[in-house]
mmCIF file of C-alpha atoms in Angstrom:
data_model
loop_
_atom_site.group_PDB
_atom_site.id
_atom_site.type_symbol
_atom_site.label_atom_id
_atom_site.label_comp_id
_atom_site.label_asym_id
_atom_site.label_seq_id
_atom_site.Cartn_x
_atom_site.Cartn_y
_atom_site.Cartn_z
ATOM 1 C CA MET A 30 51.014 20.195 -91.354
ATOM 2 C CA ALA A 31 54.349 19.507 -89.374
ATOM 3 C CA ASP A 32 54.237 18.077 -86.523
ATOM 4 C CA ASN A 33 55.970 21.215 -84.366
ATOM 5 C CA ARG A 34 57.017 18.774 -81.729
ATOM 6 C CA ARG A 35 59.827 17.055 -83.778
ATOM 7 C CA ASP A 36 60.210 20.861 -85.652
ATOM 8 C CA ALA A 37 64.608 21.737 -86.240
ATOM 9 C CA PRO A 38 65.795 22.811 -83.348
ATOM 10 C CA PHE A 39 67.503 26.214 -82.096
ATOM 11 C CA PHE A 40 69.024 28.180 -80.236
ATOM 12 C CA MET A 41 67.099 29.779 -76.819
ATOM 13 C CA THR A 42 68.695 31.655 -74.107
ATOM 14 C CA ALA A 43 67.574 31.535 -70.725
ATOM 15 C CA THR A 44 67.918 34.077 -68.215
ATOM 16 C CA THR A 45 68.069 33.681 -63.825
ATOM 17 C CA GLN A 46 69.573 35.527 -60.404
ATOM 18 C CA PHE A 47 73.839 35.276 -60.292
ATOM 19 C CA GLY A 48 74.037 31.618 -58.594
ATOM 20 C CA LEU A 49 71.634 29.974 -59.552
ATOM 21 C CA GLU A 50 73.333 29.041 -63.154
ATOM 22 C CA GLU A 51 73.491 25.421 -62.940
ATOM 23 C CA VAL A 52 70.031 24.864 -61.173
ATOM 24 C CA LEU A 53 67.929 26.194 -63.553
ATOM 25 C CA ALA A 54 70.337 24.570 -66.427
ATOM 26 C CA ASP A 55 69.428 20.929 -64.489
ATOM 27 C CA GLU A 56 65.726 22.544 -64.840
ATOM 28 C CA LEU A 57 66.274 22.832 -68.677
ATOM 29 C CA ARG A 58 67.973 19.593 -69.003
ATOM 30 C CA GLN A 59 64.993 17.457 -67.482
ATOM 31 C CA LEU A 60 62.730 19.421 -70.204
ATOM 32 C CA GLY A 61 64.582 17.446 -72.812
ATOM 33 C CA ALA A 62 66.961 20.686 -73.737
ATOM 34 C CA LYS A 63 71.108 20.744 -75.304
ATOM 35 C CA ILE A 64 73.077 22.755 -72.601
ATOM 36 C CA GLU A 65 74.967 25.071 -75.228
ATOM 37 C CA LYS A 66 76.879 27.372 -72.953
ATOM 38 C CA MET A 67 76.440 28.721 -68.960
ATOM 39 C CA GLY A 68 77.489 32.174 -68.895
ATOM 40 C CA SER A 69 76.891 34.462 -65.812
ATOM 41 C CA ARG A 70 73.063 34.829 -64.570
ATOM 42 C CA ALA A 71 72.999 33.114 -68.290
ATOM 43 C CA VAL A 72 72.193 29.552 -69.521
ATOM 44 C CA GLU A 73 72.123 28.879 -73.742
ATOM 45 C CA PHE A 74 70.284 25.923 -75.015
ATOM 46 C CA THR A 75 68.739 24.705 -77.849
ATOM 47 C CA GLY A 76 65.774 22.931 -78.540
ATOM 48 C CA ASN A 77 62.395 23.029 -80.087
ATOM 49 C CA LYS A 78 59.385 24.874 -80.337
ATOM 50 C CA GLN A 79 57.658 22.602 -78.261
ATOM 51 C CA LEU A 80 60.613 23.208 -75.404
ATOM 52 C CA LEU A 81 60.310 26.779 -75.448
ATOM 53 C CA TYR A 82 56.081 26.513 -74.514
ATOM 54 C CA GLU A 83 57.544 24.006 -71.671
ATOM 55 C CA ALA A 84 60.386 25.997 -70.267
ATOM 56 C CA THR A 85 58.534 29.309 -69.858
ATOM 57 C CA LEU A 86 55.734 27.515 -68.047
ATOM 58 C CA TRP A 87 58.146 25.093 -66.459
ATOM 59 C CA CYS A 88 61.106 26.891 -65.274
ATOM 60 C CA ARG A 89 61.283 27.857 -61.718
ATOM 61 C CA THR A 90 64.558 29.524 -61.803
ATOM 62 C CA ALA A 91 63.985 31.699 -65.081
ATOM 63 C CA MET A 92 63.325 35.421 -65.463
ATOM 64 C CA ARG A 93 63.166 35.061 -69.023
ATOM 65 C CA ILE A 94 63.175 32.427 -71.978
ATOM 66 C CA LEU A 95 65.290 34.678 -75.432
ATOM 67 C CA LYS A 96 65.289 33.917 -78.543
ATOM 68 C CA PRO A 97 67.709 35.308 -80.048
ATOM 69 C CA PHE A 98 66.958 35.977 -84.282
ATOM 70 C CA ALA A 99 69.436 38.575 -85.137
ATOM 71 C CA ASP A 100 72.702 39.875 -84.480
ATOM 72 C CA PHE A 101 75.541 42.038 -85.901
ATOM 73 C CA TYR A 102 78.543 44.610 -85.279
ATOM 74 C CA ALA A 103 77.338 48.383 -84.116
ATOM 75 C CA ARG A 104 80.479 50.523 -84.458
ATOM 76 C CA ASP A 105 78.237 53.539 -83.741
ATOM 77 C CA GLU A 106 74.904 55.332 -83.962
ATOM 78 C CA ARG A 107 74.501 54.835 -87.082
ATOM 79 C CA ALA A 108 74.988 51.712 -88.152
ATOM 80 C CA LEU A 109 73.223 50.351 -85.076
ATOM 81 C CA TYR A 110 70.128 52.587 -86.742
ATOM 82 C CA ARG A 111 70.929 50.663 -90.317
ATOM 83 C CA GLU A 112 71.731 47.226 -89.042
ATOM 84 C CA VAL A 113 68.619 47.664 -87.029
ATOM 85 C CA GLY A 114 66.800 49.131 -90.219
ATOM 86 C CA LYS A 115 68.199 46.602 -92.233
ATOM 87 C CA ILE A 116 65.608 43.569 -90.642
ATOM 88 C CA ASP A 117 62.389 42.743 -91.690
ATOM 89 C CA TRP A 118 60.573 43.780 -89.029
ATOM 90 C CA SER A 119 56.807 42.431 -90.517
ATOM 91 C CA LYS A 120 57.972 38.930 -89.837
ATOM 92 C CA TYR A 121 58.125 39.735 -85.735
ATOM 93 C CA ILE A 122 55.475 42.142 -85.329
ATOM 94 C CA ALA A 123 51.844 43.148 -86.275
ATOM 95 C CA GLU A 124 51.266 46.948 -87.091
ATOM 96 C CA ASN A 125 48.940 46.732 -84.558
ATOM 97 C CA GLN A 126 50.533 45.100 -82.452
ATOM 98 C CA THR A 127 51.981 46.992 -79.494
ATOM 99 C CA PHE A 128 56.324 46.011 -78.666
ATOM 100 C CA ALA A 129 59.090 47.567 -76.066
ATOM 101 C CA ILE A 130 62.756 46.840 -76.060
ATOM 102 C CA THR A 131 65.163 46.084 -72.927
ATOM 103 C CA ALA A 132 68.718 46.517 -73.858
ATOM 104 C CA VAL A 133 71.444 45.416 -71.990
ATOM 105 C CA VAL A 134 74.909 47.670 -72.722
ATOM 106 C CA ASN A 135 77.990 45.774 -71.581
ATOM 107 C CA LYS A 136 81.586 47.347 -72.373
ATOM 108 C CA SER A 137 80.754 48.734 -74.958
ATOM 109 C CA SER A 138 81.159 52.430 -76.884
ATOM 110 C CA PHE A 139 77.880 53.589 -76.507
ATOM 111 C CA GLU A 140 77.268 54.587 -72.767
ATOM 112 C CA HIS A 141 73.439 54.058 -72.213
ATOM 113 C CA SER A 142 71.594 51.012 -72.527
ATOM 114 C CA LEU A 143 68.335 53.665 -73.204
ATOM 115 C CA PHE A 144 69.412 55.442 -75.752
ATOM 116 C CA VAL A 145 70.261 51.961 -77.496
ATOM 117 C CA ALA A 146 66.806 51.092 -76.998
ATOM 118 C CA GLN A 147 65.684 54.083 -78.118
ATOM 119 C CA LEU A 148 67.828 54.155 -81.439
ATOM 120 C CA ALA A 149 66.734 50.893 -81.866
ATOM 121 C CA LYS A 150 62.983 51.571 -81.665
ATOM 122 C CA ASP A 151 62.841 54.520 -84.328
ATOM 123 C CA ALA A 152 64.814 51.963 -86.850
ATOM 124 C CA ILE A 153 62.340 50.079 -86.451
ATOM 125 C CA VAL A 154 59.515 52.435 -86.702
ATOM 126 C CA ASP A 155 60.740 54.331 -89.538
ATOM 127 C CA GLN A 156 60.900 51.018 -91.457
ATOM 128 C CA PHE A 157 57.013 50.731 -91.135
ATOM 129 C CA ARG A 158 56.330 53.657 -92.009
ATOM 130 C CA ASP A 159 58.307 54.421 -94.879
ATOM 131 C CA ARG A 160 56.400 51.323 -95.887
ATOM 132 C CA THR A 161 53.192 51.094 -95.116
ATOM 133 C CA GLY A 162 52.288 54.294 -93.917
ATOM 134 C CA ARG A 163 51.544 52.774 -90.229
ATOM 135 C CA ARG A 164 53.336 51.975 -87.201
ATOM 136 C CA PRO A 165 52.727 49.258 -84.255
ATOM 137 C CA SER A 166 52.725 51.423 -81.086
ATOM 138 C CA VAL A 167 55.273 51.487 -78.214
ATOM 139 C CA ASP A 168 54.194 50.220 -74.718
ATOM 140 C CA VAL A 169 56.650 50.127 -71.853
ATOM 141 C CA ASN A 170 54.764 48.237 -69.764
ATOM 142 C CA ARG A 171 52.634 45.294 -71.205
ATOM 143 C CA PRO A 172 53.935 45.549 -74.799
ATOM 144 C CA ASP A 173 52.789 42.697 -77.322
ATOM 145 C CA ILE A 174 56.000 42.266 -78.318
ATOM 146 C CA ARG A 175 59.067 42.207 -76.107
ATOM 147 C CA LEU A 176 61.920 42.824 -77.712
ATOM 148 C CA HIS A 177 64.987 42.298 -75.741
ATOM 149 C CA LEU A 178 68.721 44.125 -77.074
ATOM 150 C CA HIS A 179 71.923 42.766 -75.654
ATOM 151 C CA MET A 180 75.401 44.334 -76.737
ATOM 152 C CA LEU A 181 78.939 43.174 -75.669
ATOM 153 C CA GLU A 182 81.833 45.055 -76.843
ATOM 154 C CA ASN A 183 79.385 46.495 -79.827
ATOM 155 C CA GLU A 184 78.141 43.089 -80.776
ATOM 156 C CA VAL A 185 74.674 43.168 -81.003
ATOM 157 C CA VAL A 186 71.876 40.209 -80.252
ATOM 158 C CA LEU A 187 67.965 40.637 -80.342
ATOM 159 C CA SER A 188 65.942 38.487 -79.343
ATOM 160 C CA LEU A 189 62.263 37.987 -78.572
ATOM 161 C CA ASP A 190 61.266 37.546 -75.022
ATOM 162 C CA ALA A 191 59.042 34.439 -74.793
ATOM 163 C CA ALA A 192 57.769 35.426 -71.294
ATOM 164 C CA GLY A 193 56.969 38.551 -71.547
ATOM 165 C CA GLU A 194 57.454 40.334 -68.128
ATOM 166 C CA SER A 195 60.062 38.519 -65.762
ATOM 167 C CA LEU A 196 58.864 34.467 -64.950
ATOM 168 C CA HIS A 197 59.265 34.872 -61.279
ATOM 169 C CA ARG A 198 56.175 36.993 -61.148
ATOM 170 C CA ARG A 199 54.037 34.651 -60.774
ATOM 171 C CA GLY A 200 50.747 35.762 -60.044
ATOM 172 C CA TYR A 201 50.150 34.619 -56.669
ATOM 173 C CA ARG A 202 51.163 36.946 -54.351
ATOM 174 C CA GLN A 203 48.633 39.747 -53.733
ATOM 175 C CA GLN A 204 50.886 42.120 -51.494
ATOM 176 C CA THR A 205 54.227 41.227 -49.679
ATOM 177 C CA ASN A 206 56.221 42.579 -46.365
ATOM 178 C CA ALA A 207 59.057 45.382 -47.046
ATOM 179 C CA ALA A 208 61.939 43.113 -48.247
ATOM 180 C CA PRO A 209 60.730 39.801 -49.784
ATOM 181 C CA LEU A 210 62.519 37.010 -51.250
ATOM 182 C CA ASN A 211 60.974 37.025 -55.345
ATOM 183 C CA GLU A 212 60.625 33.586 -56.671
ATOM 184 C CA VAL A 213 63.264 32.847 -58.611
ATOM 185 C CA LEU A 214 65.380 33.173 -55.576
ATOM 186 C CA ALA A 215 63.103 31.362 -53.101
ATOM 187 C CA ALA A 216 62.788 28.366 -55.859
ATOM 188 C CA GLY A 217 66.339 28.782 -56.393
ATOM 189 C CA LEU A 218 67.031 28.352 -52.613
ATOM 190 C CA LEU A 219 65.727 25.003 -52.221
ATOM 191 C CA LEU A 220 66.105 23.424 -55.155
ATOM 192 C CA LEU A 221 70.112 24.755 -53.996
ATOM 193 C CA SER A 222 69.462 22.923 -51.245
ATOM 194 C CA GLY A 223 68.811 19.390 -53.045
ATOM 195 C CA TRP A 224 65.461 19.329 -51.286
ATOM 196 C CA ASP A 225 63.319 15.962 -52.979
ATOM 197 C CA GLY A 226 59.956 18.194 -52.392
ATOM 198 C CA LYS A 227 59.479 14.095 -49.630
ATOM 199 C CA LYS A 228 60.970 15.163 -46.948
ATOM 200 C CA THR A 229 59.043 17.804 -44.369
ATOM 201 C CA LEU A 230 59.877 21.007 -44.809
ATOM 202 C CA VAL A 231 60.091 24.175 -41.746
ATOM 203 C CA ASP A 232 60.268 28.219 -42.451
ATOM 204 C CA PRO A 233 60.466 29.511 -38.540
ATOM 205 C CA MET A 234 60.176 33.055 -39.707
ATOM 206 C CA CYS A 235 58.508 33.226 -43.290
ATOM 207 C CA GLY A 236 57.386 36.692 -43.614
ATOM 208 C CA SER A 237 54.699 36.649 -46.981
ATOM 209 C CA GLY A 238 55.681 32.645 -47.069
ATOM 210 C CA THR A 239 56.988 32.797 -50.392
ATOM 211 C CA LEU A 240 59.578 29.936 -49.558
ATOM 212 C CA LEU A 241 57.256 28.226 -47.910
ATOM 213 C CA THR A 242 54.779 28.511 -51.638
ATOM 214 C CA GLU A 243 57.264 27.518 -53.881
ATOM 215 C CA ALA A 244 58.717 24.665 -51.709
ATOM 216 C CA ALA A 245 54.786 23.145 -52.033
ATOM 217 C CA LEU A 246 54.415 24.036 -55.924
ATOM 218 C CA ILE A 247 57.697 21.698 -56.264
ATOM 219 C CA ALA A 248 56.985 19.098 -53.454
ATOM 220 C CA GLN A 249 52.770 19.048 -55.346
ATOM 221 C CA ARG A 250 54.264 19.553 -59.078
ATOM 222 C CA ILE A 251 52.802 22.270 -60.282
ATOM 223 C CA ALA A 252 53.831 24.337 -63.188
ATOM 224 C CA PRO A 253 54.257 27.788 -61.954
ATOM 225 C CA GLY A 254 53.746 29.408 -64.842
ATOM 226 C CA LEU A 255 49.980 28.555 -64.463
ATOM 227 C CA TYR A 256 49.556 31.092 -62.246
ATOM 228 C CA HIS A 257 50.983 33.505 -64.731
ATOM 229 C CA GLN A 258 48.241 36.733 -66.013
ATOM 230 C CA GLY A 259 46.916 37.245 -68.929
ATOM 231 C CA LYS A 260 49.383 36.421 -72.355
ATOM 232 C CA PHE A 261 53.158 35.037 -72.441
ATOM 233 C CA GLY A 262 55.155 36.575 -75.126
ATOM 234 C CA PHE A 263 54.928 34.224 -77.100
ATOM 235 C CA GLU A 264 51.360 34.112 -77.555
ATOM 236 C CA ASN A 265 51.617 37.158 -79.268
ATOM 237 C CA TRP A 266 54.210 35.858 -82.173
ATOM 238 C CA ALA A 267 53.785 35.686 -85.750
ATOM 239 C CA ASP A 268 54.157 32.009 -85.473
ATOM 240 C CA PHE A 269 52.326 30.621 -82.563
ATOM 241 C CA ASP A 270 51.033 26.990 -82.237
ATOM 242 C CA ALA A 271 47.802 27.649 -79.633
ATOM 243 C CA SER A 272 47.075 23.277 -80.219
ATOM 244 C CA LEU A 273 50.677 22.334 -78.952
ATOM 245 C CA TRP A 274 50.071 25.309 -76.872
ATOM 246 C CA GLU A 275 46.683 24.297 -75.041
ATOM 247 C CA THR A 276 48.241 20.166 -75.205
ATOM 248 C CA ILE A 277 51.080 21.360 -73.113
ATOM 249 C CA ARG A 278 49.181 23.434 -70.628
ATOM 250 C CA LEU A 279 46.260 20.327 -70.067
ATOM 251 C CA ASP A 280 49.660 18.033 -69.613
ATOM 252 C CA ALA A 281 51.408 20.274 -66.805
ATOM 253 C CA ARG A 282 47.368 20.345 -64.914
ATOM 254 C CA ASN A 283 47.442 17.049 -65.884
ATOM 255 C CA ALA A 284 50.658 16.717 -63.906
ATOM 256 C CA ARG A 285 49.456 17.965 -60.936
ATOM 257 C CA LEU A 286 49.907 16.139 -57.328
ATOM 258 C CA GLU A 287 46.407 16.443 -55.338
ATOM 259 C CA GLU A 288 47.639 14.401 -52.392
ATOM 260 C CA PRO A 289 50.238 16.398 -50.063
ATOM 261 C CA GLN A 290 53.734 15.324 -50.612
ATOM 262 C CA ALA A 291 55.327 17.133 -47.859
ATOM 263 C CA ASP A 292 55.022 18.377 -44.417
ATOM 264 C CA ILE A 293 55.950 22.663 -45.000
ATOM 265 C CA ALA A 294 55.366 24.307 -41.722
ATOM 266 C CA GLY A 295 55.961 27.962 -41.207
ATOM 267 C CA SER A 296 55.752 30.541 -38.650
ATOM 268 C CA ASP A 297 56.123 34.237 -37.952
ATOM 269 C CA ILE A 298 56.948 36.159 -35.328
ATOM 270 C CA SER A 299 54.247 38.716 -36.889
ATOM 271 C CA ARG A 300 50.685 38.100 -36.871
ATOM 272 C CA GLU A 301 50.510 40.735 -39.843
ATOM 273 C CA PHE A 302 53.299 39.271 -42.283
ATOM 274 C CA ILE A 303 51.437 35.430 -41.039
ATOM 275 C CA GLU A 304 47.931 36.297 -42.661
ATOM 276 C CA LEU A 305 50.099 37.926 -46.031
ATOM 277 C CA ALA A 306 51.082 34.621 -46.132
ATOM 278 C CA ARG A 307 47.765 32.807 -45.464
ATOM 279 C CA GLN A 308 46.040 35.781 -48.029
ATOM 280 C CA ASN A 309 49.855 34.120 -50.914
ATOM 281 C CA VAL A 310 48.561 30.342 -49.747
ATOM 282 C CA GLU A 311 45.073 31.093 -50.113
ATOM 283 C CA ALA A 312 45.512 32.896 -54.080
ATOM 284 C CA ALA A 313 48.028 29.704 -54.695
ATOM 285 C CA ASP A 314 45.577 27.677 -53.782
ATOM 286 C CA LEU A 315 47.809 25.894 -51.389
ATOM 287 C CA GLU A 316 46.290 25.748 -48.143
ATOM 288 C CA ASP A 317 45.689 21.998 -47.952
ATOM 289 C CA TYR A 318 49.554 21.683 -48.486
ATOM 290 C CA ILE A 319 50.867 24.555 -45.448
ATOM 291 C CA ARG A 320 51.022 24.717 -42.360
ATOM 292 C CA LEU A 321 51.499 28.340 -41.259
ATOM 293 C CA GLY A 322 51.393 29.506 -37.609
ATOM 294 C CA VAL A 323 52.383 32.792 -34.999
ATOM 295 C CA ARG A 324 56.124 31.634 -33.542
ATOM 296 C CA ASP A 325 59.110 33.807 -31.995
ATOM 297 C CA VAL A 326 61.536 31.982 -33.698
ATOM 298 C CA LYS A 327 62.664 30.697 -30.305
ATOM 299 C CA GLU A 328 59.422 28.655 -29.701
ATOM 300 C CA ALA A 329 59.945 26.787 -33.019
ATOM 301 C CA LYS A 330 60.048 23.279 -33.459
ATOM 302 C CA ALA A 331 60.603 19.911 -35.316
ATOM 303 C CA PRO A 332 57.682 18.940 -36.373
ATOM 304 C CA LYS A 333 57.409 14.670 -35.493
ATOM 305 C CA GLY A 334 58.532 12.161 -37.401
ATOM 306 C CA GLU A 335 61.773 11.878 -39.976
ATOM 307 C CA PRO A 336 63.914 14.737 -40.167
ATOM 308 C CA GLY A 337 64.046 17.370 -43.316
ATOM 309 C CA ILE A 338 64.968 20.471 -43.794
ATOM 310 C CA VAL A 339 64.903 23.524 -41.557
ATOM 311 C CA MET A 340 65.276 27.165 -43.589
ATOM 312 C CA MET A 341 65.153 30.688 -43.195
ATOM 313 C CA ASN A 342 65.612 33.926 -44.719
ATOM 314 C CA PRO A 343 66.027 36.367 -41.887
ATOM 315 C CA PRO A 344 65.898 40.055 -41.231
ATOM 316 C CA TYR A 345 69.558 41.515 -42.613
ATOM 317 C CA GLY A 346 69.564 44.802 -40.381
ATOM 318 C CA GLU A 347 70.134 46.696 -42.755
ATOM 319 C CA ARG A 348 68.799 49.580 -40.067
ATOM 320 C CA ILE A 349 71.789 51.710 -38.500
ATOM 321 C CA GLY A 350 72.972 50.657 -35.144
ATOM 322 C CA ALA A 351 71.186 47.495 -35.382
ATOM 323 C CA GLU A 352 74.735 45.638 -34.789
ATOM 324 C CA GLN A 353 73.297 44.420 -31.298
ATOM 325 C CA GLU A 354 70.621 43.411 -32.259
ATOM 326 C CA MET A 355 71.027 41.186 -35.025
ATOM 327 C CA ALA A 356 73.664 39.297 -33.673
ATOM 328 C CA GLY A 357 71.358 38.634 -30.491
ATOM 329 C CA LEU A 358 68.992 37.505 -33.176
ATOM 330 C CA TYR A 359 71.143 35.207 -35.297
ATOM 331 C CA LYS A 360 72.758 33.420 -31.993
ATOM 332 C CA THR A 361 68.600 32.735 -30.619
ATOM 333 C CA ILE A 362 68.329 30.910 -34.303
ATOM 334 C CA GLY A 363 71.504 28.909 -33.954
ATOM 335 C CA ASP A 364 70.539 28.082 -29.970
ATOM 336 C CA THR A 365 67.000 27.295 -31.500
ATOM 337 C CA LEU A 366 68.384 24.949 -34.328
ATOM 338 C CA LYS A 367 70.949 23.198 -31.838
ATOM 339 C CA THR A 368 68.365 22.623 -29.336
ATOM 340 C CA ASN A 369 64.945 21.828 -31.561
ATOM 341 C CA PHE A 370 65.997 20.598 -34.574
ATOM 342 C CA GLN A 371 68.939 18.713 -34.187
ATOM 343 C CA GLY A 372 68.848 15.348 -37.051
ATOM 344 C CA TYR A 373 68.165 18.066 -39.799
ATOM 345 C CA ASP A 374 70.015 20.319 -42.495
ATOM 346 C CA ALA A 375 69.093 23.642 -41.602
ATOM 347 C CA TYR A 376 69.747 26.505 -44.860
ATOM 348 C CA ILE A 377 69.912 30.380 -43.506
ATOM 349 C CA PHE A 378 69.943 32.848 -46.204
ATOM 350 C CA THR A 379 71.421 35.975 -45.452
ATOM 351 C CA GLY A 380 72.574 39.720 -46.419
ATOM 352 C CA ASN A 381 74.601 40.474 -42.855
ATOM 353 C CA LEU A 382 77.500 37.586 -42.755
ATOM 354 C CA GLU A 383 78.391 39.483 -39.638
ATOM 355 C CA ALA A 384 75.933 38.747 -38.222
ATOM 356 C CA ALA A 385 75.715 34.969 -38.920
ATOM 357 C CA LYS A 386 79.185 34.237 -37.252
ATOM 358 C CA SER A 387 76.353 35.002 -33.973
ATOM 359 C CA VAL A 388 74.930 32.007 -34.970
ATOM 360 C CA GLY A 389 77.801 29.750 -33.268
ATOM 361 C CA LEU A 390 77.832 26.531 -35.720
ATOM 362 C CA ARG A 391 80.009 25.203 -38.390
ATOM 363 C CA THR A 392 78.626 25.716 -41.753
ATOM 364 C CA SER A 393 79.241 23.066 -44.387
ATOM 365 C CA ARG A 394 78.865 24.632 -47.311
ATOM 366 C CA ARG A 395 78.156 28.140 -48.299
ATOM 367 C CA VAL A 396 76.795 29.906 -51.375
ATOM 368 C CA PRO A 397 77.476 33.091 -52.624
ATOM 369 C CA LEU A 398 73.931 34.790 -54.115
ATOM 370 C CA TYR A 399 72.602 38.127 -54.386
ATOM 371 C CA ASN A 400 68.777 39.016 -53.285
ATOM 372 C CA GLY A 401 68.485 42.582 -55.179
ATOM 373 C CA PRO A 402 71.570 44.449 -54.789
ATOM 374 C CA ILE A 403 72.684 42.514 -51.556
ATOM 375 C CA GLU A 404 75.398 40.104 -51.788
ATOM 376 C CA CYS A 405 74.247 37.449 -49.580
ATOM 377 C CA ARG A 406 75.068 33.941 -49.183
ATOM 378 C CA LEU A 407 72.546 30.311 -48.436
ATOM 379 C CA LEU A 408 74.925 28.818 -45.443
ATOM 380 C CA LYS A 409 74.128 25.812 -44.660
ATOM 381 C CA TYR A 410 74.168 23.346 -40.935
ATOM 382 C CA GLU A 411 74.474 19.701 -40.143
ATOM 383 C CA LEU A 412 72.325 19.385 -37.367
ATOM 384 C CA TYR A 413 73.433 16.100 -36.380
ATOM 385 C CA GLN A 414 71.555 14.161 -32.860
ATOM 386 C CA GLY A 415 73.690 14.121 -30.174
ATOM 387 C CA THR A 416 77.023 13.758 -30.268
ATOM 388 C CA ARG A 417 78.690 13.116 -33.787
ATOM 389 C CA LYS A 418 79.825 9.373 -33.977
ATOM 390 C CA PRO A 419 83.172 8.486 -35.514
ATOM 391 C CA LYS A 420 82.653 7.093 -38.626
ATOM 392 C CA ALA A 421 83.623 3.327 -38.919
ATOM 393 C CA VAL A 422 86.871 2.395 -40.452
#
């Protein structure tokens, strides 16, 4: 039998959130991928089966890893049904498996992605029924095989989804506060900051602790996919290699560093949020690596030792009439950073750019991102110790 680690490379697409494409491409490169093309919220790359499994297990900023297997042009409904029907679906779905189709339609004569998904599903089911008299069932929530249909200007690409469900659902989060950062975005913010997993990291408005948890995963070299509940999508594929997957998981478990690598600390004014954070950190088995405390942001102080980074995601104040309250909060944040975090690099991730002006510090970097539908910025502030010394000529 051929060694699957050295099998022929094939095309894949990893999807992510807007603004994290470069970070994801770096992650894939480190796993040995050859980057072919960068798109908006997507990175196209080539690699073999081992890379597909490793990318699903290790990528912190990927939402999905897709393996394209068919493409065609569909002028109208009949053409779409016909082209989908030409594919030999027994290669991808067994009769006793469940499946679901997610469709994304852009700039096409088809208006509704749901309609496109329905039409493709009918073509697949009809093929099975015509050939065998039996058909696989559709399961929208937890299908064995999840298919992706991407249509751009009537050009269709069909892919298998290696993850199954979105990779931001790590599996460690017990419950969350009202507006949590998702795990992919939290990891992306940390990687965008260039944090090395060794320097001190402080989050003085930590909410339910997602930033801190993702930081500990980076510092301790823990693959986020190890928390995944149930099977990944590729474990249900016809060509699944169980022994290769077992080796990759074992390697990942052995890569974990037991000794704490960085001082990671978080606090929040809400005792309830800190309790939530504690539950999430315990569910991730990371209580030895993260310190938590109840504290108002204005009381937050840098731990003793070498300066590191402070990162936070303060409230954006979506309530009507919250402008003054938010301006006051952001001013307090700025004052705390100036006074208590000298020598640190500070990062504020916010969707309230008006309130961010009240921080009263000059930004050295502004990265456009989104938190769900909200346009945000990751703002960097360099907090110099004392006065800024002019550079020697």
